[in-house]
Coordinates of C-alpha atoms in Angstrom, one line a residue:
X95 CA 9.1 147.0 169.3
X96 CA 10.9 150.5 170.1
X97 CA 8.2 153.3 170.8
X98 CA 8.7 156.9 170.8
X99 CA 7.6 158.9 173.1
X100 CA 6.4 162.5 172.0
X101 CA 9.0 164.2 174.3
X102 CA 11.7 162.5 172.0
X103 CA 10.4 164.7 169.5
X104 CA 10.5 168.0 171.3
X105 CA 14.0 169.7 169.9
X106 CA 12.5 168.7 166.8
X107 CA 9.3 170.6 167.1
X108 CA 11.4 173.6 167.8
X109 CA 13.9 173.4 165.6
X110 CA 11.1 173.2 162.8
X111 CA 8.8 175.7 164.9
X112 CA 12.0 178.2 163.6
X113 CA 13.6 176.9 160.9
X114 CA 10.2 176.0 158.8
X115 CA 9.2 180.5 158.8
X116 CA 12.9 181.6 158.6
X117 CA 12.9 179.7 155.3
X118 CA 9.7 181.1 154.1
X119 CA 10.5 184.8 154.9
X120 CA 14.2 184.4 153.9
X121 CA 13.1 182.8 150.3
X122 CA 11.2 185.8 149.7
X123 CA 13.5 188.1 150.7
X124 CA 16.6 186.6 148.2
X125 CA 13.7 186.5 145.7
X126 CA 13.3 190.2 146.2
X127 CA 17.4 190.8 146.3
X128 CA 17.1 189.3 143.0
X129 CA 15.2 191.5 141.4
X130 CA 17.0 194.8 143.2
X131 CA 20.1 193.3 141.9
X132 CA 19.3 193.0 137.9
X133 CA 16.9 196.2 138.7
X134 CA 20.2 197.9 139.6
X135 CA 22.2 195.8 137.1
X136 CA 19.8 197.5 134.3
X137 CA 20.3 200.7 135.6
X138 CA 16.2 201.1 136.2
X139 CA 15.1 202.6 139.6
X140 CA 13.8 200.4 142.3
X141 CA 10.9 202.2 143.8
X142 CA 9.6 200.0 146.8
X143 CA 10.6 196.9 148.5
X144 CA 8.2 195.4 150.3
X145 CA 9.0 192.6 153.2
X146 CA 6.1 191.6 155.5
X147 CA 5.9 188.7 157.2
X148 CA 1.9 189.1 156.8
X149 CA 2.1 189.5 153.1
X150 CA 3.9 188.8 149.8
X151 CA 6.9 190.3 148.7
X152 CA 7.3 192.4 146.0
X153 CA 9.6 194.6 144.2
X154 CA 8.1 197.6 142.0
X155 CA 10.9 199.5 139.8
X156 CA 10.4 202.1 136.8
X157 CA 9.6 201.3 134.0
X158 CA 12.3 199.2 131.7
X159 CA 13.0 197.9 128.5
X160 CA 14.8 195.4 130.1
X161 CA 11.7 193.7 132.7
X162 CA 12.0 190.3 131.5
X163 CA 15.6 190.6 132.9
X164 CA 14.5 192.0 136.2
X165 CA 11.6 189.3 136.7
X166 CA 14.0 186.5 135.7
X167 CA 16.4 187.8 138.7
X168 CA 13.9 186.9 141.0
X169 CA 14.2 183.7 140.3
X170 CA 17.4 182.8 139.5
X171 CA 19.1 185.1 142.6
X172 CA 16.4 183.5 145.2
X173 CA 17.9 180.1 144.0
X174 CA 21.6 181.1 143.3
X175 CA 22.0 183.3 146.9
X176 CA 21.3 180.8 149.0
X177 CA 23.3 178.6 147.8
X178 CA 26.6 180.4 147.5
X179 CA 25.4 181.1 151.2
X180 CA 25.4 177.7 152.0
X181 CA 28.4 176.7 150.4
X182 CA 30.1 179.5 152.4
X183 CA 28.6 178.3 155.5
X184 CA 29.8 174.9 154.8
X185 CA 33.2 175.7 153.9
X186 CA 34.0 177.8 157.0
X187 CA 32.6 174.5 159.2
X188 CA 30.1 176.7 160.6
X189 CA 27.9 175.0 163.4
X190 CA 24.6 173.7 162.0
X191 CA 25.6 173.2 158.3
X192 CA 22.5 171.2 157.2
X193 CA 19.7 174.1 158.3
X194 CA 21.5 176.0 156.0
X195 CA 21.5 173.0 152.8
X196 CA 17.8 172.4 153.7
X197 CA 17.4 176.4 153.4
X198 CA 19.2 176.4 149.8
X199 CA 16.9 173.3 148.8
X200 CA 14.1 175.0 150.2
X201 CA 14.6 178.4 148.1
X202 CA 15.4 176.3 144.8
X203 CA 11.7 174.4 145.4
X204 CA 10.0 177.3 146.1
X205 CA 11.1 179.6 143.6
X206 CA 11.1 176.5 141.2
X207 CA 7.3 175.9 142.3
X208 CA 6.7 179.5 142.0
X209 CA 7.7 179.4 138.1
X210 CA 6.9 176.2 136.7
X211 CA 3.4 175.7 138.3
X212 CA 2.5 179.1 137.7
X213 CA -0.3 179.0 134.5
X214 CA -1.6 182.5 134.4
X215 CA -1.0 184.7 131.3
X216 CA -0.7 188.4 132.6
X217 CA 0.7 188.6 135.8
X218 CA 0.8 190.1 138.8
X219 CA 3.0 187.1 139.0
X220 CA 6.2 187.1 137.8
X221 CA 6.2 184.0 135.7
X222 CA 2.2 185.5 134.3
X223 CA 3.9 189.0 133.4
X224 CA 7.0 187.3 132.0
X225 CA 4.4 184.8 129.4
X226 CA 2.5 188.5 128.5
X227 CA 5.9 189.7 127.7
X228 CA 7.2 186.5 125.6
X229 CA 8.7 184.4 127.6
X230 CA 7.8 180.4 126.4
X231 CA 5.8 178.9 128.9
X232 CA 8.1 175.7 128.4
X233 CA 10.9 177.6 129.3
X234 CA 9.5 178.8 133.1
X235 CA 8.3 175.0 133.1
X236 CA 11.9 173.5 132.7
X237 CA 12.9 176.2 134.9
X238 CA 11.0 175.1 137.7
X239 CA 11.5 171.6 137.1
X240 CA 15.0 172.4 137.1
X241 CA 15.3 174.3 140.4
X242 CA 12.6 171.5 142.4
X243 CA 15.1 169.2 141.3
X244 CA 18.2 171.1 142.6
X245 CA 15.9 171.6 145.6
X246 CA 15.3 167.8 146.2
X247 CA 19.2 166.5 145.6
X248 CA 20.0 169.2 148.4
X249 CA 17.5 167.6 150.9
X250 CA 18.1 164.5 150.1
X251 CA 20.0 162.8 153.6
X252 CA 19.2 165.1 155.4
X253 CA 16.2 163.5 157.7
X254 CA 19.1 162.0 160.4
X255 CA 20.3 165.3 161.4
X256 CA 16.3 166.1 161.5
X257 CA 16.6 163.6 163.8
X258 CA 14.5 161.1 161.5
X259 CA 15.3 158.1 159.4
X260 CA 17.0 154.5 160.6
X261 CA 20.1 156.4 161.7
X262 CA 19.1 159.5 163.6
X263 CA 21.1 162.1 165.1
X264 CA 20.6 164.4 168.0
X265 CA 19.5 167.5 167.2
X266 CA 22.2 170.0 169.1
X267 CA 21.0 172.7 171.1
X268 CA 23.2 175.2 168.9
X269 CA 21.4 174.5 166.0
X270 CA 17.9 174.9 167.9
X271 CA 19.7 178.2 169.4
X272 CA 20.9 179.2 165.8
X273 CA 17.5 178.8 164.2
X274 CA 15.7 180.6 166.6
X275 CA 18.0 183.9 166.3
X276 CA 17.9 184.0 162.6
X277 CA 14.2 183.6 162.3
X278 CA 13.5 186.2 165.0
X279 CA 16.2 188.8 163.6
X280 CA 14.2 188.1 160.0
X281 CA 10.9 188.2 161.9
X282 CA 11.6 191.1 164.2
X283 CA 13.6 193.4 161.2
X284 CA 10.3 193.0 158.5
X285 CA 8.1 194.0 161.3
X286 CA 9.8 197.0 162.2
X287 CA 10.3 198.1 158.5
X288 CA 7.4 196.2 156.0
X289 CA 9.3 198.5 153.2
X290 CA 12.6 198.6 152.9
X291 CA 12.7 201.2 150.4

């Protein structure tokens, strides 16, 4: 029987040790892009950003007739960004492709997570204030089923280049090298500026 050794699984302890909180912060920074976006879109004033790696994000505007919009572009930009990101990636043959799927899956699960599991009626969630405001609770709930879905088709082969499964790949250096930089330019920018506006 073939044993593994835990030194085998060392460039994957990093590569996860990076990639696992770049995902994290990223997703809640394209969630927050989101809602700046549709804020901006609506022509309502976005007040404060907040981006910490210590906290949650959030996005406080003026008031707006149109909110329900601006809470739905959470959502739907921290799933669509990433991906067009990816896509991009993908179709200049940049180095490291599959961080950058598993990213996109990861911001589709997590903001799908975020909306469909979410059960509370008057916020300070976005899925809670968008019920108080009307929204069908079915509709967050196919929503996030939706988007976990998305999520899981994305992941989906990617354990070999992970280095796991019955065919595993080596993990490259480069993509160890590229996880670490974008997680500590994320890391390193939110702690220099928690608000961005």
């Amino acid at each position: 029987m073939k044993r593994y050794f835990p030194c085998f699984r060392v460039p994957l302890f990093l590569l996860l040790a990076a990639w696992i909180p770049f995902c994290w912060l990223t997703f809640q920074a394209v969630h927050e892009l989101g809602h700046v976006l549709t804020a901006v879109g609506a022509g309502t004033e976005v007040e404060k950003v907040v981006l910490s790696p210590w906290t949650f994000s959030r996005t406080e505007t003026a008031f707006s007739p149109h909110r329900t919009w601006i809470l739905w572009g959470g959502a739907v930009g921290g799933c669509v960004i990433p991906v067009i990101f990816w896509l991009c990636w993908k179709f200049f043959r940049m180095p490291a492709e599959f961080l950058f799927r598993f990213w996109a899956g990861f911001c589709l699960i997590a903001n799908g997570a975020y909306f469909g599991a979410d059960f509370s009626t008057v916020g300070p969630t976005d899925a809670g204030e968008l019920y108080a405001l009307g929204t069908p609770r079915f509709a967050l709930v196919i929503f996030g089923i939706s988007a976990v879905s998305a999520g899981l088709f994305l992941w989906n082969g990617l354990g070999c280049f992970w280095g796991l499964g019955k065919t595993p790949q080596k993990i490259e250096k480069s993509a160890i090298l590229i996880a670490w930089s974008a997680f500590l330019a994320v890391f390193l920018a939110e702690i220099i500026g928690c608000t961005v506006f």
